mmCIF file of C-alpha atoms in Angstrom:
data_model
loop_
_atom_site.group_PDB
_atom_site.id
_atom_site.type_symbol
_atom_site.label_atom_id
_atom_site.label_comp_id
_atom_site.label_asym_id
_atom_site.label_seq_id
_atom_site.Cartn_x
_atom_site.Cartn_y
_atom_site.Cartn_z
ATOM 1 C CA MET A 262 -28.455 9.665 -12.311
ATOM 2 C CA ARG A 263 -30.975 6.482 -13.115
ATOM 3 C CA ALA A 264 -29.745 6.497 -16.295
ATOM 4 C CA ALA A 265 -26.152 6.487 -15.851
ATOM 5 C CA ARG A 266 -26.910 3.797 -13.295
ATOM 6 C CA LEU A 267 -28.782 1.335 -15.374
ATOM 7 C CA ILE A 268 -26.160 1.505 -17.466
ATOM 8 C CA LYS A 269 -23.667 0.348 -14.772
ATOM 9 C CA MET A 270 -25.832 -2.596 -13.632
ATOM 10 C CA VAL A 271 -26.073 -4.125 -17.632
ATOM 11 C CA LEU A 272 -22.515 -3.483 -17.715
ATOM 12 C CA LEU A 273 -21.836 -4.804 -14.297
ATOM 13 C CA LEU A 274 -24.075 -7.938 -15.918
ATOM 14 C CA GLN A 275 -21.968 -8.001 -18.877
ATOM 15 C CA SER A 276 -18.753 -8.158 -17.122
ATOM 16 C CA ARG A 277 -20.297 -11.774 -14.490
ATOM 17 C CA PRO A 278 -21.870 -15.805 -15.758
ATOM 18 C CA ALA A 279 -24.556 -13.566 -11.627
ATOM 19 C CA MET A 280 -24.938 -11.311 -9.740
ATOM 20 C CA THR A 281 -26.875 -11.216 -6.470
ATOM 21 C CA ALA A 282 -28.931 -8.712 -5.399
ATOM 22 C CA ALA A 283 -27.049 -8.569 -2.555
ATOM 23 C CA GLU A 284 -23.954 -7.642 -5.030
ATOM 24 C CA LEU A 285 -25.586 -5.111 -6.689
ATOM 25 C CA ALA A 286 -26.539 -2.949 -4.244
ATOM 26 C CA ARG A 287 -23.520 -3.074 -3.397
ATOM 27 C CA GLU A 288 -21.401 -2.423 -6.793
ATOM 28 C CA LEU A 289 -23.800 0.696 -7.782
ATOM 29 C CA GLU A 290 -24.474 2.142 -3.640
ATOM 30 C CA VAL A 291 -27.488 1.484 -3.795
ATOM 31 C CA SER A 292 -30.881 -1.018 -1.787
ATOM 32 C CA GLU A 293 -32.084 -4.235 -3.019
ATOM 33 C CA ARG A 294 -34.688 -2.905 -3.903
ATOM 34 C CA THR A 295 -33.808 -0.165 -5.659
ATOM 35 C CA VAL A 296 -32.151 -3.336 -7.207
ATOM 36 C CA THR A 297 -35.198 -5.059 -7.883
ATOM 37 C CA ARG A 298 -36.314 -1.793 -9.256
ATOM 38 C CA ASP A 299 -34.301 -1.279 -11.848
ATOM 39 C CA ALA A 300 -33.865 -5.085 -12.944
ATOM 40 C CA GLN A 301 -37.450 -4.616 -13.904
ATOM 41 C CA ALA A 302 -36.811 -1.180 -16.400
ATOM 42 C CA LEU A 303 -34.289 -2.634 -18.173
ATOM 43 C CA SER A 304 -36.832 -5.942 -18.167
ATOM 44 C CA GLU A 305 -39.647 -3.341 -19.559
ATOM 45 C CA ALA A 306 -36.869 -1.720 -22.180
ATOM 46 C CA GLY A 307 -36.441 -4.881 -23.794
ATOM 47 C CA VAL A 308 -32.845 -6.021 -21.603
ATOM 48 C CA PRO A 309 -33.838 -9.656 -21.072
ATOM 49 C CA VAL A 310 -32.252 -9.205 -17.522
ATOM 50 C CA TYR A 311 -33.570 -13.112 -15.922
ATOM 51 C CA ALA A 312 -33.951 -13.551 -11.882
ATOM 52 C CA GLU A 313 -32.806 -16.490 -11.102
ATOM 53 C CA ARG A 314 -34.577 -17.351 -6.764
ATOM 54 C CA GLY A 315 -33.700 -19.274 -4.098
ATOM 55 C CA ARG A 316 -29.964 -19.552 -2.549
ATOM 56 C CA ALA A 317 -27.669 -19.975 -5.426
ATOM 57 C CA GLY A 318 -30.505 -17.491 -7.457
ATOM 58 C CA GLY A 319 -29.377 -14.136 -8.595
ATOM 59 C CA TYR A 320 -29.713 -11.898 -11.738
ATOM 60 C CA ARG A 321 -27.947 -12.535 -15.246
ATOM 61 C CA LEU A 322 -28.318 -11.320 -19.052
ATOM 62 C CA ILE A 323 -29.947 -14.592 -21.122
ATOM 63 C CA GLY A 324 -28.980 -15.259 -24.599
ATOM 64 C CA GLY A 325 -25.326 -13.483 -25.122
ATOM 65 C CA TYR A 326 -26.924 -10.368 -24.722
ATOM 66 C CA ARG A 327 -23.944 -7.940 -25.232
ATOM 67 C CA THR A 328 -24.541 -3.749 -24.571
ATOM 68 C CA ARG A 329 -23.555 -1.150 -27.058
ATOM 69 C CA LEU A 330 -23.379 0.837 -24.008
ATOM 70 C CA THR A 331 -19.519 1.145 -23.555
ATOM 71 C CA GLY A 332 -18.891 4.264 -25.220
ATOM 72 C CA LEU A 333 -16.323 6.118 -23.355
ATOM 73 C CA ALA A 334 -16.460 9.864 -22.521
ATOM 74 C CA ARG A 335 -12.981 11.852 -21.754
ATOM 75 C CA GLY A 336 -12.758 11.659 -18.355
ATOM 76 C CA GLU A 337 -12.882 8.414 -18.118
ATOM 77 C CA ALA A 338 -11.128 8.196 -21.147
ATOM 78 C CA GLU A 339 -8.477 9.858 -19.656
ATOM 79 C CA ALA A 340 -8.774 8.061 -16.867
ATOM 80 C CA LEU A 341 -8.033 4.289 -18.027
ATOM 81 C CA PHE A 342 -4.860 6.001 -19.898
ATOM 82 C CA LEU A 343 -3.379 6.372 -15.996
ATOM 83 C CA SER A 344 -4.404 2.728 -15.328
ATOM 84 C CA GLY A 345 -0.678 1.511 -16.155
ATOM 85 C CA VAL A 346 2.099 2.875 -13.599
ATOM 86 C CA PRO A 347 4.609 2.094 -16.307
ATOM 87 C CA GLY A 348 7.515 1.886 -14.820
ATOM 88 C CA ALA A 349 6.409 -1.153 -12.583
ATOM 89 C CA LEU A 350 4.501 -2.591 -15.915
ATOM 90 C CA ARG A 351 7.757 -2.248 -17.493
ATOM 91 C CA GLU A 352 9.659 -3.937 -15.302
ATOM 92 C CA MET A 353 7.105 -7.181 -14.805
ATOM 93 C CA GLY A 354 7.819 -7.714 -19.056
ATOM 94 C CA LEU A 355 4.293 -6.794 -19.861
ATOM 95 C CA GLN A 356 5.096 -2.884 -21.684
ATOM 96 C CA ASP A 357 4.769 -4.868 -25.011
ATOM 97 C CA ALA A 358 1.212 -6.059 -24.233
ATOM 98 C CA ALA A 359 0.311 -2.494 -22.219
ATOM 99 C CA SER A 360 1.713 -0.791 -25.216
ATOM 100 C CA ALA A 361 -0.436 -2.737 -27.630
ATOM 101 C CA ALA A 362 -3.442 -3.181 -26.153
ATOM 102 C CA ARG A 363 -2.882 1.647 -25.221
ATOM 103 C CA LEU A 364 -2.936 1.012 -29.119
ATOM 104 C CA LYS A 365 -6.234 -1.014 -29.614
ATOM 105 C CA VAL A 366 -7.823 1.115 -27.402
ATOM 106 C CA SER A 367 -7.071 4.499 -28.901
ATOM 107 C CA ALA A 368 -8.265 2.593 -32.225
ATOM 108 C CA ALA A 369 -11.131 2.443 -30.494
ATOM 109 C CA LEU A 370 -11.761 5.996 -29.072
ATOM 110 C CA LEU A 371 -14.042 8.376 -30.630
ATOM 111 C CA PRO A 372 -11.754 10.517 -33.186
ATOM 112 C CA SER A 373 -12.143 13.312 -30.595
ATOM 113 C CA LEU A 374 -10.513 11.196 -27.609
ATOM 114 C CA ARG A 375 -7.812 9.926 -29.213
ATOM 115 C CA ASP A 376 -5.580 12.315 -27.654
ATOM 116 C CA ALA A 377 -6.769 11.393 -24.249
ATOM 117 C CA SER A 378 -3.349 8.932 -23.762
ATOM 118 C CA ARG A 379 -1.356 12.260 -24.023
ATOM 119 C CA THR A 380 -3.227 14.417 -22.429
ATOM 120 C CA ALA A 381 -2.824 12.190 -18.720
ATOM 121 C CA ALA A 382 0.517 11.477 -19.379
ATOM 122 C CA GLN A 383 1.279 15.515 -19.603
ATOM 123 C CA ARG A 384 -0.587 15.709 -16.163
ATOM 124 C CA PHE A 385 0.120 13.188 -14.264
ATOM 125 C CA HIS A 386 3.325 10.062 -13.258
ATOM 126 C CA LEU A 387 3.580 8.044 -10.837
ATOM 127 C CA ASP A 388 7.755 7.982 -9.676
ATOM 128 C CA ALA A 389 7.356 5.239 -7.127
ATOM 129 C CA PRO A 390 10.879 4.985 -5.261
ATOM 130 C CA ASN A 391 11.833 7.225 -3.333
ATOM 131 C CA TRP A 392 14.264 9.708 -2.996
ATOM 132 C CA PHE A 393 18.350 9.636 -2.811
ATOM 133 C CA ARG A 394 17.038 5.368 -3.827
ATOM 134 C CA GLU A 395 18.077 4.247 -7.571
ATOM 135 C CA PRO A 396 14.658 1.418 -8.176
ATOM 136 C CA GLU A 397 16.506 -1.522 -8.959
ATOM 137 C CA THR A 398 13.946 -4.353 -10.609
ATOM 138 C CA PRO A 399 14.395 -7.487 -8.727
ATOM 139 C CA GLU A 400 15.308 -10.273 -11.711
ATOM 140 C CA LEU A 401 13.559 -12.534 -10.912
ATOM 141 C CA LEU A 402 10.350 -10.672 -10.530
ATOM 142 C CA PRO A 403 9.262 -11.083 -14.732
ATOM 143 C CA ALA A 404 8.522 -14.950 -13.388
ATOM 144 C CA VAL A 405 6.890 -14.357 -10.386
ATOM 145 C CA ALA A 406 4.735 -11.934 -12.090
ATOM 146 C CA ASP A 407 4.246 -14.323 -14.648
ATOM 147 C CA ALA A 408 3.472 -16.936 -11.598
ATOM 148 C CA VAL A 409 0.565 -14.469 -10.050
ATOM 149 C CA TRP A 410 -1.429 -13.764 -13.562
ATOM 150 C CA ASP A 411 -1.652 -17.285 -14.700
ATOM 151 C CA ASP A 412 -2.341 -18.454 -10.800
ATOM 152 C CA ARG A 413 0.546 -21.109 -11.770
ATOM 153 C CA THR A 414 1.938 -22.751 -7.937
ATOM 154 C CA VAL A 415 5.945 -21.832 -7.991
ATOM 155 C CA ALA A 416 8.343 -23.925 -6.391
ATOM 156 C CA ALA A 417 10.706 -21.113 -5.295
ATOM 157 C CA ARG A 418 13.758 -20.612 -3.155
ATOM 158 C CA TYR A 419 14.185 -17.576 -1.052
ATOM 159 C CA ARG A 420 16.954 -16.050 1.297
ATOM 160 C CA ARG A 421 15.884 -15.834 5.215
ATOM 161 C CA GLY A 422 18.516 -14.193 7.715
ATOM 162 C CA GLU A 423 21.842 -16.083 6.668
ATOM 163 C CA ASP A 424 19.672 -19.577 5.219
ATOM 164 C CA GLU A 425 18.242 -20.180 2.028
ATOM 165 C CA VAL A 426 14.357 -21.540 2.296
ATOM 166 C CA VAL A 427 12.542 -23.935 -0.062
ATOM 167 C CA ARG A 428 8.659 -23.458 -0.684
ATOM 168 C CA GLU A 429 5.791 -23.831 -2.796
ATOM 169 C CA LEU A 430 3.783 -20.874 -3.117
ATOM 170 C CA GLU A 431 0.786 -19.912 -4.521
ATOM 171 C CA PRO A 432 1.012 -16.167 -5.211
ATOM 172 C CA TYR A 433 -2.468 -13.957 -4.899
ATOM 173 C CA GLY A 434 -0.530 -10.593 -5.771
ATOM 174 C CA LEU A 435 2.724 -8.329 -5.941
ATOM 175 C CA VAL A 436 2.688 -4.816 -4.073
ATOM 176 C CA LEU A 437 4.902 -2.220 -5.445
ATOM 177 C CA LYS A 438 5.923 -0.044 -1.934
ATOM 178 C CA ALA A 439 8.360 3.148 -2.139
ATOM 179 C CA GLY A 440 10.294 1.108 -4.881
ATOM 180 C CA VAL A 441 10.626 -2.624 -3.442
ATOM 181 C CA TRP A 442 8.420 -5.148 -4.733
ATOM 182 C CA TYR A 443 6.696 -8.196 -2.827
ATOM 183 C CA LEU A 444 5.104 -11.345 -3.497
ATOM 184 C CA CYS A 445 1.668 -11.786 -1.409
ATOM 185 C CA ALA A 446 1.455 -15.785 -1.140
ATOM 186 C CA ARG A 447 0.173 -18.469 0.860
ATOM 187 C CA VAL A 448 1.803 -21.686 0.683
ATOM 188 C CA ALA A 449 0.625 -24.490 -1.577
ATOM 189 C CA ARG A 450 -2.516 -26.496 -0.228
ATOM 190 C CA ALA A 451 -0.265 -30.289 -1.699
ATOM 191 C CA ALA A 452 2.311 -28.755 0.995
ATOM 192 C CA GLY A 453 -0.008 -28.227 3.646
ATOM 193 C CA GLY A 454 -0.931 -25.048 2.578
ATOM 194 C CA GLY A 455 -1.467 -21.662 5.261
ATOM 195 C CA ALA A 456 -2.318 -18.582 5.876
ATOM 196 C CA PHE A 457 -0.511 -14.905 3.672
ATOM 197 C CA ARG A 458 2.688 -13.819 4.442
ATOM 198 C CA VAL A 459 4.492 -11.587 2.070
ATOM 199 C CA TYR A 460 7.811 -11.850 0.300
ATOM 200 C CA ARG A 461 10.076 -9.664 -0.754
ATOM 201 C CA ILE A 462 10.969 -10.371 -4.269
ATOM 202 C CA ASP A 463 15.209 -9.417 -4.212
ATOM 203 C CA ARG A 464 15.556 -11.882 -1.624
ATOM 204 C CA PHE A 465 13.941 -14.886 -4.505
ATOM 205 C CA THR A 466 17.199 -16.665 -5.413
ATOM 206 C CA ALA A 467 15.163 -19.356 -8.116
ATOM 207 C CA VAL A 468 11.253 -19.008 -9.337
ATOM 208 C CA GLU A 469 9.765 -21.637 -10.902
ATOM 209 C CA ALA A 470 6.719 -22.405 -11.994
ATOM 210 C CA ARG A 471 4.732 -25.592 -11.770
ATOM 211 C CA GLU A 472 2.261 -26.179 -14.480
ATOM 212 C CA GLU A 473 -0.559 -26.747 -11.861
ATOM 213 C CA ARG A 474 -2.551 -23.902 -11.558
ATOM 214 C CA PHE A 475 -4.087 -23.305 -7.841
ATOM 215 C CA GLU A 476 -7.818 -22.453 -7.471
ATOM 216 C CA ARG A 477 -8.168 -18.549 -5.851
ATOM 217 C CA ASP A 478 -9.748 -17.944 -2.369
ATOM 218 C CA ASP A 479 -12.867 -15.694 -3.889
ATOM 219 C CA GLY A 480 -12.473 -13.908 -0.563
ATOM 220 C CA PHE A 481 -9.436 -12.392 -0.958
ATOM 221 C CA ASP A 482 -8.431 -8.472 -1.023
ATOM 222 C CA LEU A 483 -5.393 -7.082 -1.898
ATOM 223 C CA PRO A 484 -5.431 -3.969 -0.448
ATOM 224 C CA ALA A 485 -7.422 -4.804 2.173
ATOM 225 C CA PHE A 486 -4.701 -8.047 3.378
ATOM 226 C CA TRP A 487 -1.580 -5.201 2.400
ATOM 227 C CA THR A 488 -3.347 -2.244 4.486
ATOM 228 C CA GLU A 489 -3.826 -5.113 7.609
ATOM 229 C CA ARG A 490 -0.630 -6.085 7.555
ATOM 230 C CA ALA A 491 2.096 -2.960 6.614
ATOM 231 C CA GLU A 492 0.155 -2.172 9.659
ATOM 232 C CA GLN A 493 0.898 -5.099 11.491
ATOM 233 C CA PHE A 494 4.077 -4.627 10.738
ATOM 234 C CA ALA A 495 5.104 -0.856 11.537
ATOM 235 C CA ARG A 496 3.746 -2.026 15.010
ATOM 236 C CA SER A 497 5.746 -5.385 15.446
ATOM 237 C CA ILE A 498 8.670 -3.291 15.205
ATOM 238 C CA LEU A 499 7.853 -0.578 17.501
ATOM 239 C CA ARG A 500 9.202 -2.330 20.737
ATOM 240 C CA VAL A 501 10.486 0.142 22.618
ATOM 241 C CA GLU A 502 8.754 3.378 24.287
ATOM 242 C CA ALA A 503 11.006 6.954 24.040
ATOM 243 C CA VAL A 504 9.507 9.399 26.737
ATOM 244 C CA VAL A 505 9.762 13.232 25.442
ATOM 245 C CA ARG A 506 9.609 16.369 26.142
ATOM 246 C CA LEU A 507 8.615 18.541 21.890
ATOM 247 C CA THR A 508 8.269 21.613 21.038
ATOM 248 C CA PRO A 509 4.709 22.993 18.969
ATOM 249 C CA GLU A 510 7.394 23.385 16.198
ATOM 250 C CA GLY A 511 8.685 20.129 17.681
ATOM 251 C CA ALA A 512 5.564 18.521 17.642
ATOM 252 C CA ARG A 513 4.151 19.444 14.111
ATOM 253 C CA ARG A 514 7.583 17.082 12.605
ATOM 254 C CA LEU A 515 7.441 14.636 14.822
ATOM 255 C CA ALA A 516 5.682 12.501 12.194
ATOM 256 C CA TYR A 517 8.255 13.267 9.400
ATOM 257 C CA VAL A 518 10.796 11.497 11.225
ATOM 258 C CA VAL A 519 9.505 8.969 13.455
ATOM 259 C CA ASP A 520 6.392 6.289 12.033
ATOM 260 C CA ALA A 521 3.874 8.137 11.549
ATOM 261 C CA LEU A 522 0.632 6.538 13.020
ATOM 262 C CA SER A 523 2.785 6.405 15.946
ATOM 263 C CA ALA A 524 3.852 10.171 16.454
ATOM 264 C CA ARG A 525 -0.351 10.826 15.901
ATOM 265 C CA GLU A 526 -1.528 8.638 18.082
ATOM 266 C CA ALA A 527 1.096 10.105 20.727
ATOM 267 C CA LEU A 528 0.101 13.090 20.599
ATOM 268 C CA ARG A 529 -3.334 12.470 20.401
ATOM 269 C CA ALA A 530 -3.158 10.621 24.401
ATOM 270 C CA ALA A 531 -0.960 13.318 25.710
ATOM 271 C CA GLY A 532 -1.517 16.009 28.258
ATOM 272 C CA ALA A 533 -1.737 19.082 28.825
ATOM 273 C CA PRO A 534 0.627 21.831 26.850
ATOM 274 C CA ASP A 535 3.186 23.068 30.035
ATOM 275 C CA ALA A 536 3.769 26.604 30.438
ATOM 276 C CA ASP A 537 6.234 27.180 27.961
ATOM 277 C CA GLY A 538 3.849 25.607 25.403
ATOM 278 C CA ARG A 539 5.481 21.960 25.030
ATOM 279 C CA VAL A 540 4.389 18.762 25.462
ATOM 280 C CA THR A 541 5.279 15.253 26.395
ATOM 281 C CA VAL A 542 4.241 12.533 24.814
ATOM 282 C CA THR A 543 5.925 8.628 24.902
ATOM 283 C CA LEU A 544 6.826 7.316 21.737
ATOM 284 C CA PRO A 545 6.672 3.806 20.366
ATOM 285 C CA VAL A 546 10.062 3.511 19.313
ATOM 286 C CA GLU A 547 11.889 0.916 17.509
ATOM 287 C CA SER A 548 15.162 0.766 19.212
ATOM 288 C CA GLU A 549 17.201 3.220 21.070
ATOM 289 C CA GLU A 550 19.808 3.636 18.505
ATOM 290 C CA VAL A 551 16.991 3.966 15.290
ATOM 291 C CA ALA A 552 15.061 6.761 18.456
ATOM 292 C CA HIS A 553 18.242 8.287 18.370
ATOM 293 C CA THR A 554 19.062 8.433 14.402
ATOM 294 C CA GLN A 555 15.409 9.762 13.611
ATOM 295 C CA LEU A 556 14.663 12.325 16.778
ATOM 296 C CA ARG A 557 17.918 13.815 15.873
ATOM 297 C CA GLY A 558 16.087 15.330 13.252
ATOM 298 C CA LEU A 559 14.426 17.201 15.870
ATOM 299 C CA GLY A 560 17.296 18.993 17.324
ATOM 300 C CA PRO A 561 16.558 21.254 19.633
ATOM 301 C CA GLU A 562 12.801 21.008 19.714
ATOM 302 C CA VAL A 563 12.823 18.390 20.925
ATOM 303 C CA GLU A 564 14.215 16.842 24.876
ATOM 304 C CA VAL A 565 14.663 13.189 25.522
ATOM 305 C CA LEU A 566 13.533 12.195 28.835
ATOM 306 C CA ALA A 567 13.618 8.321 28.415
ATOM 307 C CA PRO A 568 14.900 6.141 28.658
ATOM 308 C CA GLU A 569 18.665 6.781 29.811
ATOM 309 C CA GLU A 570 20.872 5.906 27.620
ATOM 310 C CA LEU A 571 18.479 7.698 24.959
ATOM 311 C CA ARG A 572 19.216 10.769 27.059
ATOM 312 C CA ALA A 573 22.432 10.153 27.288
ATOM 313 C CA ARG A 574 23.375 10.317 23.748
ATOM 314 C CA PHE A 575 21.474 13.025 23.691
ATOM 315 C CA ALA A 576 23.492 15.071 26.061
ATOM 316 C CA ARG A 577 26.801 13.021 24.206
ATOM 317 C CA ASP A 578 25.970 14.890 21.587
ATOM 318 C CA ALA A 579 24.759 18.197 22.917
ATOM 319 C CA ARG A 580 28.145 18.362 24.000
ATOM 320 C CA ARG A 581 30.143 18.177 21.045
ATOM 321 C CA LEU A 582 27.887 20.721 19.435
ATOM 322 C CA ALA A 583 28.309 22.669 22.530
ATOM 323 C CA GLY A 584 32.296 22.192 21.234
ATOM 324 C CA LEU A 585 32.240 22.901 17.761
ATOM 325 C CA TYR A 586 30.846 26.326 17.710
ATOM 326 C CA GLY A 587 32.104 27.552 21.340
ATOM 327 C CA ASP A 588 31.269 30.412 22.915
ATOM 328 C CA GLY A 589 27.543 30.350 24.180
ATOM 329 C CA ALA A 590 26.886 26.747 22.895
ATOM 330 C CA SER A 591 26.447 26.082 26.146
ATOM 331 C CA GLY A 592 24.644 28.614 28.398
ATOM 332 C CA VAL A 593 21.318 27.498 29.013
ATOM 333 C CA GLY A 594 19.175 27.678 26.063
ATOM 334 C CA GLU A 595 16.044 28.477 24.951
ATOM 335 C CA TYR A 596 14.861 24.931 25.638
ATOM 336 C CA GLY A 597 16.486 23.745 28.926
ATOM 337 C CA ILE A 598 19.837 22.368 27.149
ATOM 338 C CA GLY A 599 21.111 22.969 31.455
ATOM 339 C CA ALA A 600 25.213 23.897 32.062
ATOM 340 C CA SER A 601 27.011 21.022 30.975
ATOM 341 C CA GLY A 602 24.640 20.854 27.476
ATOM 342 C CA ASP A 603 22.582 17.853 28.174
ATOM 343 C CA GLY A 604 19.533 19.124 29.739
ATOM 344 C CA THR A 605 20.329 18.147 33.505
ATOM 345 C CA SER A 606 21.906 21.711 34.954
ATOM 346 C CA GLY A 607 24.471 19.368 35.756
ATOM 347 C CA ALA A 608 23.524 15.997 36.302
ATOM 348 C CA ASP A 609 24.598 14.002 33.737
ATOM 349 C CA PRO A 610 21.803 10.835 34.242
ATOM 350 C CA ALA A 611 24.852 8.674 32.740
ATOM 351 C CA GLY A 612 27.266 9.513 34.863
ATOM 352 C CA THR A 613 29.746 9.832 32.839
#
């Protein structure tokens, strides 16, 4: 265990000019005291690890030292070939570069590991787009990807509703979400700077990379930023509340038809089930129209209690279904559908 940690410490120091004890401790998942002991052990073993004290201090390798402890185990080699997403690389215009890199890595591997690319590809495949959706590669994606890799400021035209805006952007990173490409960027410092924002690549109408490069903010964490922004977006569009009564099966399926996080939170906040085992929840939804479309997927496993107009929509659906299916469809149902088919024993909340 310690030997593997020492090797990792050497490789970390080899890949960076210097690292503080706190940074090494975080990467190695040990205490700073353990880092000090490990550095001493490496030094005694002949690895030139040098420690500098003070605020700007840290650990570094001196004399251009390069370790030869870079052999890959089979699991590591297979994981390396899994790190590329072929479709995404192709869309960004990086397919040739990725192919060449894989060939070079394969050639450098031990003979017993050279089938790693084939064994990994036969066991795992990522298909990013949603079902029933033909993936479309945004025309300007390769240009944006080049700017991201080169840290080049871009002049971009972007569709916002019916309007088109012009922005000088510092493109920090790309995200592929459910088959849609997004750019995480911020307005260039020369143009006033600002907070990081998210732009859909397919809404760019023009992108021109500038000659000058921008200085990246080392504190920017793309995965963390995307997770936070995605949660904020999901919550921001849920502006209406619907009160619904769910059967046990409806409660189980709720997260499959509405926002999963909102469904889980609503169910956790719900009271105890009634005598029939049904729970009443207050559910954030985007709009009554969207809630109507989504909750219809639960069929008789859900009863809408409020708002009244949403309940009236389901009442009208119930009457239409009763007319379609004839005898037995308009009687008192298993989940409280009354004689009028609206769950109110004949009273229509919309007055129709």
